Every structure is written in structure tokens, then in C-alpha cells.
Amino acid sequence: DQQVKQNSPSLSVQEGRISILNCDYTNSMFDYFLWYKKYPAEGPTFLISISSIKDKNEDGRFTVFLNKSAKHLSLHIVPSQPGDSAVYFCAANRVFGNEKLTFGTGTRLTIIP
Amino acid sequence: DSGVTQTPKHLITATGQRVTLRCSPRSGDLSVYWYQQSLDQGLQFLIQYYNGEERAKGNILERFSAQQFPDLHSELNLSSLELGDSALYFCASSVGLPDTQYFGPGTRLTVL
């Protein structure tokens, strides 16, 4: 049962443009959402998170949007840079429940110079 | 560098063998999590420890066990290894419950 889904396994974006990565979840008990970035042969690196009490959180070039009614979140990267090429995982958990993270299967983002 | 260390980086062993993976959390972090990433898969949660006590279990096989020691480092023991156990094993740590998890570089296990 895939509770967190990233339906696009890959995405290519021109350098300088906006990258939009999408994530859907099915468990309405999730109330904390995170995005991680992963380079080959490295562990995931935390990027940005959002609590379910918010619908937007920004950190520099990264913005995460949460639509609770649609059970959908997205990560916007603008402007996209070559160093952003990596696999991006979204993850979710329940803040005051079981604290394990449930991950999506990842989206491989390639920034084209 | 997340501050989480994992050893060894690579491990090659044979079916039926037993291995131990080690994780040292970030300084001050009390919670340790273990995840498995098989080829082209997302990260699957295995087990969590908080200040030495098991906190939560995921899809961890009975052949696998873990523990967190008084100095807060953790070990994941994998026994009776099968070909399908070949994967990346990640450890993550956080300050407490709940908190953002920070990941180590992983141990790549190859079972031949």
C-alpha cells in the first residue's frame, strides 16, 4: 500500500526555469511533510518541510505547497540550477503518532544547461 | 555532511552469512531510524530507537534486529542473508520526537 506517491519518475527542466515536483498521499492522518534530495551514493539531504497547519513554506529557491483537501503537495524550485539535478523524495508522517517517515518512490530531476 | 556516520560504506558477503551495520547519530540526537532502499525503490522504514528503547517497527524481517547503545550509537544486525537483502541501508537521527530526520551516507550491502 503506497501511502505516498510520486507519479513522475523523472523530470527534465531547462536551467533558469521553474521545476515543479509533485507528491500525493492517501493517509489523511499525515500532518507533517518533508522533501529530501538525494545524490547518487549519498544519503538523503533534508530540503524543506511543511506542517499541515500551513499551505505554503518558502526557503530561498525552494517553496513547498500543501493542498490538504486534494492530499497533494508540490515542491517548486526557482530558478533551477544544474546542481539541483538529483532524485527528490517526498515523505510524510504524523507528528504525534508514529513518527516514522513514509517515503514516495522519488522523482529524478535533470536540469538541462 | 549531515553529522550522521555509518560504517562500513560497502559490504559484500555471501548468502547465509550475518553482518552488522553501525550508525552514529548527530551529537545530541536521541532518536535513530533505520531504512532500507532496494534497487529503484523508495526508502522503507525498518525500525526506530529513542534513547535506547525501541520506539517503532516497520517492515523489518525477523532475521533482522537492531539495538541502540547507551552512547546512542546503533547497530543493525542482518542474519541468514539472502540475495534479496542486497540494498542500501540508511540510518537517520533526530533530536527527539518528532523532528526532522537527518540521514547518514548509507551502507551498500551486496549479497552474492
CSV table of N, CA and C in Angstrom, one decimal, chain A:
chain,number,residue,atom,x,y,z
A,1,ASP,N,0.9,-1.2,0.0
A,1,ASP,CA,0.0,0.0,0.0
A,1,ASP,C,0.9,1.2,0.0
A,2,GLN,N,0.9,1.9,-1.1
A,2,GLN,CA,1.8,3.1,-1.3
A,2,GLN,C,1.1,4.3,-0.8
A,3,GLN,N,1.3,4.7,0.4
A,3,GLN,CA,0.6,5.8,1.0
A,3,GLN,C,1.1,7.2,0.5
A,4,VAL,N,2.3,7.2,0.0
A,4,VAL,CA,2.9,8.5,-0.5
A,4,VAL,C,3.3,8.1,-2.0
A,5,LYS,N,2.8,8.9,-2.9
A,5,LYS,CA,3.1,8.6,-4.3
A,5,LYS,C,3.7,9.7,-5.0
A,6,GLN,N,4.7,9.4,-5.8
A,6,GLN,CA,5.3,10.4,-6.7
A,6,GLN,C,5.2,9.8,-8.1
A,7,ASN,N,4.2,10.2,-8.8
A,7,ASN,CA,3.8,9.6,-10.1
A,7,ASN,C,4.8,9.8,-11.3
A,8,SER,N,5.6,10.8,-11.1
A,8,SER,CA,6.6,11.1,-12.2
A,8,SER,C,7.9,10.6,-11.8
A,9,PRO,N,8.4,9.5,-12.4
A,9,PRO,CA,9.7,9.0,-12.1
A,9,PRO,C,10.9,9.9,-12.5
A,10,SER,N,10.6,10.8,-13.5
A,10,SER,CA,11.7,11.7,-14.0
A,10,SER,C,11.1,13.0,-14.5
A,11,LEU,N,11.9,14.0,-14.5
A,11,LEU,CA,11.5,15.3,-15.0
A,11,LEU,C,12.8,16.0,-15.5
A,12,SER,N,12.7,16.6,-16.6
A,12,SER,CA,13.8,17.4,-17.2
A,12,SER,C,13.3,18.9,-17.3
A,13,VAL,N,14.2,19.8,-16.9
A,13,VAL,CA,13.8,21.2,-16.9
A,13,VAL,C,15.0,22.0,-17.3
A,14,GLN,N,14.8,23.1,-18.1
A,14,GLN,CA,15.9,23.9,-18.6
A,14,GLN,C,16.4,24.8,-17.4
A,15,GLU,N,17.7,25.0,-17.4
A,15,GLU,CA,18.3,25.8,-16.4
A,15,GLU,C,17.7,27.2,-16.3
A,16,GLY,N,17.4,27.7,-15.2
A,16,GLY,CA,16.8,29.0,-15.0
A,16,GLY,C,15.3,29.0,-15.0
A,17,ARG,N,14.7,27.9,-15.4
A,17,ARG,CA,13.2,27.8,-15.4
A,17,ARG,C,12.8,27.2,-14.0
A,18,ILE,N,11.4,27.1,-13.9
A,18,ILE,CA,10.9,26.5,-12.6
A,18,ILE,C,10.8,25.0,-12.7
A,19,SER,N,11.2,24.3,-11.7
A,19,SER,CA,11.0,22.9,-11.6
A,19,SER,C,9.8,22.7,-10.6
A,20,ILE,N,8.9,21.8,-11.0
A,20,ILE,CA,7.7,21.5,-10.1
A,20,ILE,C,7.7,20.0,-9.9
A,21,LEU,N,7.9,19.6,-8.7
A,21,LEU,CA,7.8,18.2,-8.4
A,21,LEU,C,6.5,17.9,-7.5
A,22,ASN,N,5.8,16.9,-7.9
A,22,ASN,CA,4.5,16.6,-7.3
A,22,ASN,C,4.5,15.4,-6.4
A,23,CYS,N,3.6,15.4,-5.4
A,23,CYS,CA,3.5,14.2,-4.5
A,23,CYS,C,2.1,14.2,-4.0
A,24,ASP,N,1.5,13.0,-4.0
A,24,ASP,CA,0.2,12.7,-3.5
A,24,ASP,C,0.2,11.8,-2.3
A,25,TYR,N,-0.7,11.9,-1.4
A,25,TYR,CA,-0.7,11.0,-0.3
A,25,TYR,C,-2.1,10.5,0.0
A,26,THR,N,-2.3,9.4,0.6
A,26,THR,CA,-3.6,8.8,0.8
A,26,THR,C,-4.0,8.8,2.3
A,27,ASN,N,-3.1,8.9,3.2
A,27,ASN,CA,-3.4,8.8,4.6
A,27,ASN,C,-3.7,10.2,5.2
A,28,SER,N,-5.0,10.4,5.5
A,28,SER,CA,-5.4,11.7,6.0
A,28,SER,C,-4.8,12.0,7.4
A,29,MET,N,-4.2,11.0,8.0
A,29,MET,CA,-3.6,11.3,9.3
A,29,MET,C,-2.3,11.9,9.3
A,30,PHE,N,-1.7,11.9,8.1
A,30,PHE,CA,-0.4,12.6,7.9
A,30,PHE,C,-0.5,14.1,8.2
A,31,ASP,N,0.4,14.7,9.0
A,31,ASP,CA,0.3,16.1,9.2
A,31,ASP,C,1.6,16.8,9.1
A,32,TYR,N,2.6,16.1,8.7
A,32,TYR,CA,3.9,16.8,8.5
A,32,TYR,C,4.5,16.2,7.3
A,33,PHE,N,5.0,17.1,6.4
A,33,PHE,CA,5.5,16.6,5.1
A,33,PHE,C,6.9,17.2,4.8
A,34,LEU,N,7.8,16.4,4.3
A,34,LEU,CA,9.1,16.8,4.0
A,34,LEU,C,9.6,16.5,2.6
A,35,TRP,N,10.5,17.2,2.1
A,35,TRP,CA,11.2,16.9,0.9
A,35,TRP,C,12.7,16.7,1.1
A,36,TYR,N,13.2,15.6,0.5
A,36,TYR,CA,14.6,15.3,0.6
A,36,TYR,C,15.2,15.2,-0.8
A,37,LYS,N,16.4,15.5,-0.9
A,37,LYS,CA,17.1,15.5,-2.1
A,37,LYS,C,18.2,14.4,-2.0
A,38,LYS,N,18.5,13.6,-3.0
A,38,LYS,CA,19.4,12.6,-2.9
A,38,LYS,C,20.3,12.5,-4.1
A,39,TYR,N,21.6,12.6,-3.9
A,39,TYR,CA,22.6,12.4,-5.0
A,39,TYR,C,23.0,10.9,-4.9
A,40,PRO,N,23.5,10.4,-6.0
A,40,PRO,CA,24.0,9.0,-6.0
A,40,PRO,C,25.1,8.8,-5.0
A,41,ALA,N,25.0,7.6,-4.3
A,41,ALA,CA,26.0,7.2,-3.3
A,41,ALA,C,26.0,8.1,-2.1
A,42,GLU,N,25.0,8.9,-1.9
A,42,GLU,CA,24.9,9.7,-0.7
A,42,GLU,C,23.5,9.5,0.0
A,43,GLY,N,23.5,9.8,1.3
A,43,GLY,CA,22.2,9.7,1.9
A,43,GLY,C,21.3,10.9,1.6
A,44,PRO,N,20.0,10.8,1.8
A,44,PRO,CA,19.0,11.9,1.5
A,44,PRO,C,19.4,13.1,2.4
A,45,THR,N,19.2,14.2,1.8
A,45,THR,CA,19.5,15.5,2.5
A,45,THR,C,18.2,16.3,2.6
A,46,PHE,N,17.9,16.6,3.8
A,46,PHE,CA,16.7,17.4,4.1
A,46,PHE,C,16.7,18.7,3.4
A,47,LEU,N,15.6,19.0,2.7
A,47,LEU,CA,15.4,20.3,2.0
A,47,LEU,C,14.5,21.3,2.7
A,48,ILE,N,13.3,20.8,2.8
A,48,ILE,CA,12.2,21.7,3.3
A,48,ILE,C,11.1,20.9,3.8
A,49,SER,N,10.3,21.5,4.8
A,49,SER,CA,9.2,20.7,5.3
A,49,SER,C,8.0,21.7,5.4
A,50,ILE,N,6.8,21.1,5.7
A,50,ILE,CA,5.6,21.9,5.9
A,50,ILE,C,4.7,21.1,6.9
A,51,SER,N,4.1,21.9,7.8
A,51,SER,CA,3.1,21.3,8.7
A,51,SER,C,1.8,21.5,8.0
A,52,SER,N,0.8,20.6,8.4
A,52,SER,CA,-0.5,20.7,7.9
A,52,SER,C,-1.3,21.9,8.2
A,53,ILE,N,-0.8,22.7,9.2
A,53,ILE,CA,-1.5,23.9,9.5
A,53,ILE,C,-1.2,25.0,8.6
A,54,LYS,N,-0.2,24.8,7.7
A,54,LYS,CA,0.2,25.8,6.7
A,54,LYS,C,-0.2,25.3,5.3
A,55,ASP,N,-0.2,26.2,4.3
A,55,ASP,CA,-0.4,25.7,3.0
A,55,ASP,C,0.8,26.1,2.1
A,56,LYS,N,1.8,26.8,2.7
A,56,LYS,CA,3.0,27.2,1.9
A,56,LYS,C,4.2,27.4,2.9
A,57,ASN,N,5.3,27.0,2.4
A,57,ASN,CA,6.5,27.3,3.2
A,57,ASN,C,7.7,27.5,2.2
A,58,GLU,N,8.4,28.6,2.4
A,58,GLU,CA,9.5,29.0,1.5
A,58,GLU,C,10.8,29.0,2.2
A,59,ASP,N,11.8,28.6,1.4
A,59,ASP,CA,13.2,28.7,1.9
A,59,ASP,C,14.1,28.9,0.7
A,60,GLY,N,14.4,30.2,0.5
A,60,GLY,CA,15.3,30.5,-0.7
A,60,GLY,C,14.6,30.2,-2.0
A,61,ARG,N,15.3,29.3,-2.8
A,61,ARG,CA,14.7,29.0,-4.1
A,61,ARG,C,13.6,27.9,-4.0
A,62,PHE,N,13.4,27.3,-2.8
A,62,PHE,CA,12.5,26.2,-2.6
A,62,PHE,C,11.2,26.6,-1.9
A,63,THR,N,10.1,26.3,-2.5
A,63,THR,CA,8.8,26.5,-1.9
A,63,THR,C,8.0,25.2,-2.0
A,64,VAL,N,7.4,24.9,-0.8
A,64,VAL,CA,6.5,23.7,-0.8
A,64,VAL,C,5.1,24.2,-0.6
A,65,PHE,N,4.2,23.7,-1.4
A,65,PHE,CA,2.8,24.0,-1.3
A,65,PHE,C,2.0,22.7,-0.9
A,66,LEU,N,1.1,22.9,0.0
A,66,LEU,CA,0.3,21.8,0.5
A,66,LEU,C,-1.2,22.1,0.3
A,67,ASN,N,-1.9,21.1,-0.4
A,67,ASN,CA,-3.3,21.2,-0.6
A,67,ASN,C,-3.9,20.0,0.1
A,68,LYS,N,-4.4,20.3,1.3
A,68,LYS,CA,-4.9,19.2,2.2
A,68,LYS,C,-6.2,18.5,1.6
A,69,SER,N,-7.0,19.3,1.0
A,69,SER,CA,-8.3,18.8,0.5
A,69,SER,C,-8.0,17.8,-0.6
A,70,ALA,N,-6.9,18.1,-1.4
A,70,ALA,CA,-6.6,17.2,-2.5
A,70,ALA,C,-5.5,16.2,-2.1
A,71,LYS,N,-5.0,16.3,-0.9
A,71,LYS,CA,-4.0,15.4,-0.4
A,71,LYS,C,-2.8,15.4,-1.4
A,72,HIS,N,-2.4,16.7,-1.6
A,72,HIS,CA,-1.3,16.9,-2.7
A,72,HIS,C,-0.3,17.9,-2.2
A,73,LEU,N,0.9,17.6,-2.4
A,73,LEU,CA,1.9,18.7,-2.2
A,73,LEU,C,2.9,18.8,-3.3
A,74,SER,N,3.5,19.9,-3.5
A,74,SER,CA,4.4,20.1,-4.6
A,74,SER,C,5.6,20.9,-4.1
A,75,LEU,N,6.7,20.7,-4.7
A,75,LEU,CA,7.9,21.4,-4.5
A,75,LEU,C,8.3,22.2,-5.7
A,76,HIS,N,8.5,23.5,-5.5
A,76,HIS,CA,8.8,24.4,-6.6
A,76,HIS,C,10.3,24.9,-6.4
A,77,ILE,N,11.1,24.8,-7.4
A,77,ILE,CA,12.5,25.2,-7.4
A,77,ILE,C,12.6,26.3,-8.5
A,78,VAL,N,12.9,27.5,-8.0
A,78,VAL,CA,13.1,28.5,-9.0
A,78,VAL,C,14.1,29.6,-8.6
A,79,PRO,N,15.1,29.9,-9.4
A,79,PRO,CA,15.3,29.3,-10.7
A,79,PRO,C,16.1,28.0,-10.6
A,80,SER,N,15.9,27.0,-11.4
A,80,SER,CA,16.5,25.7,-11.4
A,80,SER,C,18.0,25.9,-11.8
A,81,GLN,N,18.8,25.2,-11.1
A,81,GLN,CA,20.3,25.2,-11.4
A,81,GLN,C,20.8,23.8,-11.6
A,82,PRO,N,21.9,23.7,-12.3
A,82,PRO,CA,22.5,22.4,-12.6
A,82,PRO,C,22.7,21.5,-11.4
A,83,GLY,N,23.1,22.1,-10.3
A,83,GLY,CA,23.3,21.4,-9.0
A,83,GLY,C,22.1,20.8,-8.4
A,84,ASP,N,20.9,21.2,-9.0
A,84,ASP,CA,19.6,20.7,-8.5
A,84,ASP,C,19.3,19.3,-9.0
A,85,SER,N,20.1,18.9,-10.0
A,85,SER,CA,19.9,17.6,-10.6
A,85,SER,C,20.2,16.5,-9.5
A,86,ALA,N,19.1,15.7,-9.2
A,86,ALA,CA,19.2,14.7,-8.2
A,86,ALA,C,17.9,14.0,-8.2
A,87,VAL,N,17.7,13.0,-7.2
A,87,VAL,CA,16.4,12.4,-7.0
A,87,VAL,C,15.8,13.1,-5.8
A,88,TYR,N,14.5,13.4,-5.9
A,88,TYR,CA,13.8,14.1,-4.9
A,88,TYR,C,12.7,13.2,-4.3
A,89,PHE,N,12.8,13.0,-3.0
A,89,PHE,CA,11.8,12.2,-2.3
A,89,PHE,C,10.9,13.1,-1.5
A,90,CYS,N,9.6,12.8,-1.6
A,90,CYS,CA,8.7,13.5,-0.6
A,90,CYS,C,8.4,12.4,0.5
A,91,ALA,N,8.2,12.9,1.7
A,91,ALA,CA,7.9,12.0,2.8
A,91,ALA,C,6.9,12.6,3.7
A,92,ALA,N,6.2,11.8,4.5
A,92,ALA,CA,5.2,12.2,5.4
A,92,ALA,C,5.2,11.5,6.7
A,93,ASN,N,4.7,12.1,7.7
A,93,ASN,CA,4.5,11.4,9.0
A,93,ASN,C,3.4,12.1,9.8
A,94,ARG,N,3.1,11.4,10.9
A,94,ARG,CA,2.2,12.0,11.9
A,94,ARG,C,3.0,12.6,13.0
A,95,VAL,N,2.9,13.8,13.3
A,95,VAL,CA,3.7,14.5,14.3
A,95,VAL,C,3.6,13.8,15.7
A,96,PHE,N,2.4,13.6,16.1
A,96,PHE,CA,2.2,13.0,17.4
A,96,PHE,C,1.7,11.6,17.3
A,97,GLY,N,2.0,10.9,16.3
A,97,GLY,CA,1.6,9.5,16.2
A,97,GLY,C,2.9,8.7,16.0
A,98,ASN,N,2.8,7.8,15.1
A,98,ASN,CA,4.0,7.0,14.7
A,98,ASN,C,5.0,7.9,13.9
A,99,GLU,N,6.2,8.1,14.5
A,99,GLU,CA,7.0,9.2,13.9
A,99,GLU,C,7.8,8.7,12.7
A,100,LYS,N,7.7,7.5,12.3
A,100,LYS,CA,8.4,7.0,11.1
A,100,LYS,C,8.0,7.8,9.9
A,101,LEU,N,8.9,8.0,9.0
A,101,LEU,CA,8.7,8.7,7.7
A,101,LEU,C,8.2,7.7,6.7
A,102,THR,N,7.2,8.0,6.0
A,102,THR,CA,6.8,7.2,4.8
A,102,THR,C,7.2,8.0,3.6
A,103,PHE,N,8.0,7.3,2.7
A,103,PHE,CA,8.6,8.0,1.6
A,103,PHE,C,7.8,7.6,0.3
A,104,GLY,N,7.9,8.6,-0.6
A,104,GLY,CA,7.5,8.2,-2.0
A,104,GLY,C,8.7,7.6,-2.7
A,105,THR,N,8.5,7.2,-4.0
A,105,THR,CA,9.5,6.4,-4.7
A,105,THR,C,10.5,7.3,-5.4
A,106,GLY,N,10.3,8.6,-5.3
A,106,GLY,CA,11.3,9.6,-5.8
A,106,GLY,C,11.0,10.0,-7.3
A,107,THR,N,11.5,11.2,-7.6
A,107,THR,CA,11.5,11.8,-8.9
A,107,THR,C,12.9,12.2,-9.2
A,108,ARG,N,13.4,11.7,-10.4
A,108,ARG,CA,14.7,12.1,-10.8
A,108,ARG,C,14.6,13.4,-11.6
A,109,LEU,N,15.2,14.5,-11.1
A,109,LEU,CA,15.2,15.8,-11.7
A,109,LEU,C,16.5,16.0,-12.5
A,110,THR,N,16.4,16.3,-13.7
A,110,THR,CA,17.6,16.7,-14.5
A,110,THR,C,17.5,18.1,-15.0
A,111,ILE,N,18.4,18.9,-14.7
A,111,ILE,CA,18.4,20.3,-15.1
A,111,ILE,C,19.3,20.4,-16.4
A,112,ILE,N,18.8,20.9,-17.4
A,112,ILE,CA,19.5,20.9,-18.7
A,112,ILE,C,20.1,22.3,-18.9
A,113,PRO,N,21.5,22.3,-19.0
A,113,PRO,CA,22.1,23.7,-19.1
A,113,PRO,C,21.8,24.4,-20.3
